[in-house]
PDB file of C-alpha atoms in Angstrom:
ATOM      1  CA  MET F  10       0.179  34.038 -19.810  1.00  0.00           C
ATOM      2  CA  ASN F  11       0.658  38.078 -21.284  1.00  0.00           C
ATOM      3  CA  LYS F  12      -2.146  38.164 -23.899  1.00  0.00           C
ATOM      4  CA  THR F  13      -0.460  40.032 -27.619  1.00  0.00           C
ATOM      5  CA  GLN F  14      -2.247  43.603 -28.064  1.00  0.00           C
ATOM      6  CA  ASP F  15      -4.836  44.199 -31.148  1.00  0.00           C
ATOM      7  CA  TYR F  16      -2.682  46.776 -32.015  1.00  0.00           C
ATOM      8  CA  THR F  17      -5.890  46.159 -35.341  1.00  0.00           C
ATOM      9  CA  LYS F  18      -8.445  47.966 -33.290  1.00  0.00           C
ATOM     10  CA  VAL F  19      -5.889  50.577 -31.100  1.00  0.00           C
ATOM     11  CA  MET F  20      -5.522  51.866 -34.763  1.00  0.00           C
ATOM     12  CA  GLN F  21      -8.738  51.436 -35.810  1.00  0.00           C
ATOM     13  CA  ASP F  22      -9.716  53.324 -32.982  1.00  0.00           C
ATOM     14  CA  MET F  23      -8.121  56.529 -33.585  1.00  0.00           C
ATOM     15  CA  MET F  24      -9.239  56.524 -36.626  1.00  0.00           C
ATOM     16  CA  ALA F  25     -12.571  57.136 -35.968  1.00  0.00           C
ATOM     17  CA  SER F  26     -12.112  59.299 -33.646  1.00  0.00           C
ATOM     18  CA  PHE F  27      -9.534  61.095 -35.616  1.00  0.00           C
ATOM     19  CA  PRO F  28     -11.786  64.333 -36.943  1.00  0.00           C
ATOM     20  CA  VAL F  29     -11.924  65.797 -40.571  1.00  0.00           C
ATOM     21  CA  ASP F  30     -13.894  69.051 -40.575  1.00  0.00           C
ATOM     22  CA  THR F  31     -15.297  69.430 -43.686  1.00  0.00           C
ATOM     23  CA  SER F  32     -16.489  72.880 -43.132  1.00  0.00           C
ATOM     24  CA  LYS F  33     -13.025  74.037 -43.561  1.00  0.00           C
ATOM     25  CA  PHE F  34     -12.981  72.932 -46.707  1.00  0.00           C
ATOM     26  CA  GLN F  35     -15.815  74.560 -47.737  1.00  0.00           C
ATOM     27  CA  GLY F  36     -15.365  77.515 -46.327  1.00  0.00           C
ATOM     28  CA  ALA F  37     -11.181  77.426 -48.270  1.00  0.00           C
ATOM     29  CA  PHE F  38     -13.177  76.758 -51.708  1.00  0.00           C
ATOM     30  CA  LYS F  39     -15.796  79.452 -51.196  1.00  0.00           C
ATOM     31  CA  SER F  40     -12.906  81.211 -50.186  1.00  0.00           C
ATOM     32  CA  GLN F  41     -10.662  81.098 -53.166  1.00  0.00           C
ATOM     33  CA  ALA F  42     -13.928  81.436 -55.696  1.00  0.00           C
ATOM     34  CA  ALA F  43     -14.754  85.113 -54.230  1.00  0.00           C
ATOM     35  CA  LEU F  44     -10.942  86.017 -54.642  1.00  0.00           C
ATOM     36  CA  GLY F  45     -11.279  84.287 -58.319  1.00  0.00           C
ATOM     37  CA  GLU F  46     -14.405  86.536 -59.057  1.00  0.00           C
ATOM     38  CA  LYS F  47     -12.443  89.891 -57.381  1.00  0.00           C
ATOM     39  CA  MET F  48      -9.270  88.645 -59.868  1.00  0.00           C
ATOM     40  CA  SER F  49     -12.072  88.544 -62.985  1.00  0.00           C
ATOM     41  CA  LYS F  50     -12.926  91.694 -62.154  1.00  0.00           C
ATOM     42  CA  VAL F  51      -9.902  93.333 -62.563  1.00  0.00           C
ATOM     43  CA  ALA F  52      -9.004  91.989 -65.396  1.00  0.00           C
ATOM     44  CA  LEU F  53     -11.538  92.915 -66.649  1.00  0.00           C
ATOM     45  CA  GLU F  54     -12.157  96.270 -65.769  1.00  0.00           C
ATOM     46  CA  ALA F  55      -8.368  96.571 -67.277  1.00  0.00           C
ATOM     47  CA  ALA F  56      -9.799  94.744 -71.187  1.00  0.00           C
ATOM     48  CA  GLU F  57     -12.545  97.266 -71.120  1.00  0.00           C
ATOM     49  CA  LYS F  58      -9.938 100.169 -70.751  1.00  0.00           C
ATOM     50  CA  SER F  59      -8.435  98.994 -72.760  1.00  0.00           C
ATOM     51  CA  ALA F  60     -10.351  98.370 -75.124  1.00  0.00           C
ATOM     52  CA  GLU F  61     -11.915 101.481 -75.548  1.00  0.00           C
ATOM     53  CA  LEU F  62      -7.897 103.383 -75.284  1.00  0.00           C
ATOM     54  CA  SER F  63      -7.592 100.795 -78.283  1.00  0.00           C
ATOM     55  CA  THR F  64     -10.681 102.202 -80.042  1.00  0.00           C
ATOM     56  CA  LYS F  65      -9.625 106.276 -78.762  1.00  0.00           C
ATOM     57  CA  TRP F  66      -6.827 105.625 -80.373  1.00  0.00           C
ATOM     58  CA  THR F  67      -7.989 103.650 -83.675  1.00  0.00           C
ATOM     59  CA  LYS F  68     -10.576 106.704 -84.341  1.00  0.00           C
ATOM     60  CA  ASP F  69      -7.811 109.492 -83.560  1.00  0.00           C
ATOM     61  CA  THR F  70      -5.051 107.446 -86.204  1.00  0.00           C
ATOM     62  CA  ILE F  71      -8.086 108.148 -88.686  1.00  0.00           C
ATOM     63  CA  ALA F  72      -9.225 111.239 -88.321  1.00  0.00           C
ATOM     64  CA  LYS F  73      -5.111 111.813 -88.688  1.00  0.00           C
ATOM     65  CA  VAL F  74      -5.138 110.477 -91.459  1.00  0.00           C
ATOM     66  CA  GLY F  75      -8.303 111.566 -93.707  1.00  0.00           C
ATOM     67  CA  ASP F  76      -6.422 115.349 -92.693  1.00  0.00           C
ATOM     68  CA  LEU F  77      -2.457 113.374 -94.788  1.00  0.00           C
ATOM     69  CA  THR F  78      -5.204 112.689 -97.540  1.00  0.00           C
ATOM     70  CA  THR F  79      -7.197 115.835 -98.304  1.00  0.00           C
ATOM     71  CA  THR F  80      -5.633 117.660-101.456  1.00  0.00           C
ATOM     72  CA  LYS F  81      -2.760 120.199-101.144  1.00  0.00           C
ATOM     73  CA  GLU F  82      -2.305 123.519-103.409  1.00  0.00           C
ATOM     74  CA  GLU F  83       1.024 123.045-102.881  1.00  0.00           C
ATOM     75  CA  PRO F  84       3.631 120.549-102.710  1.00  0.00           C
ATOM     76  CA  ALA F  85       5.193 121.504-100.130  1.00  0.00           C
ATOM     77  CA  ASP F  86       2.122 121.596 -98.673  1.00  0.00           C
ATOM     78  CA  TYR F  87       2.478 116.906 -98.374  1.00  0.00           C
ATOM     79  CA  ALA F  88       5.367 117.692 -96.992  1.00  0.00           C
ATOM     80  CA  LYS F  89       4.182 119.461 -94.599  1.00  0.00           C
ATOM     81  CA  ALA F  90       1.008 117.150 -93.369  1.00  0.00           C
ATOM     82  CA  VAL F  91       3.456 113.664 -94.122  1.00  0.00           C
ATOM     83  CA  SER F  92       5.558 115.950 -90.937  1.00  0.00           C
ATOM     84  CA  ASP F  93       2.703 116.989 -88.947  1.00  0.00           C
ATOM     85  CA  PHE F  94       0.550 113.657 -88.950  1.00  0.00           C
ATOM     86  CA  ALA F  95       4.125 111.746 -87.865  1.00  0.00           C
ATOM     87  CA  SER F  96       4.813 114.510 -84.825  1.00  0.00           C
ATOM     88  CA  ALA F  97       0.941 113.542 -83.932  1.00  0.00           C
ATOM     89  CA  ALA F  98       1.393 109.940 -84.601  1.00  0.00           C
ATOM     90  CA  ALA F  99       4.506 110.453 -82.320  1.00  0.00           C
ATOM     91  CA  GLU F 100       2.366 112.082 -79.347  1.00  0.00           C
ATOM     92  CA  MET F 101      -1.139 109.989 -79.315  1.00  0.00           C
ATOM     93  CA  ALA F 102       1.441 106.451 -78.742  1.00  0.00           C
ATOM     94  CA  SER F 103       3.420 108.211 -76.468  1.00  0.00           C
ATOM     95  CA  GLU F 104       0.254 109.492 -74.876  1.00  0.00           C
ATOM     96  CA  ASN F 105      -1.947 106.079 -75.439  1.00  0.00           C
ATOM     97  CA  MET F 106       0.915 104.241 -74.608  1.00  0.00           C
ATOM     98  CA  ALA F 107       1.250 106.300 -70.677  1.00  0.00           C
ATOM     99  CA  ALA F 108      -2.589 105.244 -70.182  1.00  0.00           C
ATOM    100  CA  PHE F 109      -1.982 101.804 -71.336  1.00  0.00           C
ATOM    101  CA  ALA F 110       1.014 101.949 -68.266  1.00  0.00           C
ATOM    102  CA  GLU F 111      -1.409 103.282 -65.894  1.00  0.00           C
ATOM    103  CA  ILE F 112      -3.771 100.414 -66.411  1.00  0.00           C
ATOM    104  CA  ALA F 113      -1.266  98.152 -65.941  1.00  0.00           C
ATOM    105  CA  LYS F 114       0.109  99.710 -63.156  1.00  0.00           C
ATOM    106  CA  LYS F 115      -3.271  99.947 -61.646  1.00  0.00           C
ATOM    107  CA  VAL F 116      -3.933  96.012 -61.966  1.00  0.00           C
ATOM    108  CA  GLN F 117      -1.257  95.513 -60.475  1.00  0.00           C
ATOM    109  CA  MET F 118      -1.468  97.288 -57.653  1.00  0.00           C
ATOM    110  CA  GLU F 119      -5.724  95.704 -56.986  1.00  0.00           C
ATOM    111  CA  THR F 120      -3.958  92.874 -57.777  1.00  0.00           C
ATOM    112  CA  VAL F 121      -1.271  93.225 -55.517  1.00  0.00           C
ATOM    113  CA  GLU F 122      -4.288  94.054 -52.699  1.00  0.00           C
ATOM    114  CA  LEU F 123      -5.346  91.639 -53.242  1.00  0.00           C
ATOM    115  CA  MET F 124      -2.920  88.361 -52.521  1.00  0.00           C
ATOM    116  CA  MET F 125      -2.596  90.080 -49.922  1.00  0.00           C
ATOM    117  CA  ALA F 126      -5.330  90.217 -48.159  1.00  0.00           C
ATOM    118  CA  ALA F 127      -6.074  86.846 -49.014  1.00  0.00           C
ATOM    119  CA  GLY F 128      -3.110  85.978 -47.876  1.00  0.00           C
ATOM    120  CA  LYS F 129      -3.159  87.142 -44.330  1.00  0.00           C
ATOM    121  CA  ASP F 130      -7.025  85.158 -44.143  1.00  0.00           C
ATOM    122  CA  MET F 131      -5.235  81.426 -45.285  1.00  0.00           C
ATOM    123  CA  SER F 132      -2.476  82.336 -42.705  1.00  0.00           C
ATOM    124  CA  GLU F 133      -5.057  83.303 -40.473  1.00  0.00           C
ATOM    125  CA  GLU F 134      -7.676  80.506 -40.754  1.00  0.00           C
ATOM    126  CA  ALA F 135      -5.099  78.755 -41.451  1.00  0.00           C
ATOM    127  CA  SER F 136      -3.054  78.971 -37.828  1.00  0.00           C
ATOM    128  CA  ALA F 137      -7.451  78.305 -36.066  1.00  0.00           C
ATOM    129  CA  THR F 138      -7.374  75.266 -37.582  1.00  0.00           C
ATOM    130  CA  VAL F 139      -3.214  73.759 -37.496  1.00  0.00           C
ATOM    131  CA  LYS F 140      -4.148  74.821 -33.263  1.00  0.00           C
ATOM    132  CA  LYS F 141      -7.632  72.798 -33.864  1.00  0.00           C
ATOM    133  CA  ALA F 142      -6.870  70.119 -35.219  1.00  0.00           C
ATOM    134  CA  THR F 143      -3.798  70.120 -32.590  1.00  0.00           C
ATOM    135  CA  ALA F 144      -5.325  69.009 -29.908  1.00  0.00           C
ATOM    136  CA  ASP F 145      -8.187  67.330 -31.632  1.00  0.00           C
ATOM    137  CA  ILE F 146      -5.318  65.019 -32.379  1.00  0.00           C
ATOM    138  CA  GLY F 147      -4.057  64.488 -29.097  1.00  0.00           C
ATOM    139  CA  ALA F 148      -7.829  64.181 -27.092  1.00  0.00           C
ATOM    140  CA  ALA F 149      -8.362  61.651 -29.917  1.00  0.00           C
ATOM    141  CA  ALA F 150      -4.672  60.313 -29.300  1.00  0.00           C
ATOM    142  CA  LYS F 151      -5.141  60.261 -25.290  1.00  0.00           C
ATOM    143  CA  LYS F 152      -8.842  58.228 -25.880  1.00  0.00           C
ATOM    144  CA  ALA F 153      -7.390  55.864 -28.135  1.00  0.00           C
ATOM    145  CA  THR F 154      -4.605  54.806 -25.521  1.00  0.00           C
ATOM    146  CA  ALA F 155      -6.624  54.915 -22.905  1.00  0.00           C
ATOM    147  CA  ALA F 156      -8.774  52.129 -24.844  1.00  0.00           C
ATOM    148  CA  ALA F 157      -5.790  50.243 -25.034  1.00  0.00           C
ATOM    149  CA  LYS F 158      -4.978  49.510 -21.943  1.00  0.00           C
TER     150      LYS F 158
END
């Protein structure tokens, strides 16, 4: 009589010889941590520049309000002071909004560069890992098949 093949043993042997490389997980974690650090640096730098710009804008506005609140000799001078303040405020708003836009543009550019570099690195790592895993699995399958015979 033919002896029944013990597939449990074959599966255990195959899983035991299945390669698990934890260094890839550690490498991926380190890559993600490095990317997070770079992204944080970009965000913090942008926040710092935005805060500086906001502070400057506030100081400039307060200085203009100070000019507005000084006493005038003629009633027409008050109207002129308000007009000058409104004009200066509109000009400052335009300049500062353009500066904020430049900060945002820089953040966007740096973020895109970081993401593209990270994507390229991950793609290369994934490709190498898949090739290695395919070769290792092929070898493990051959070994398990040979053991089953």
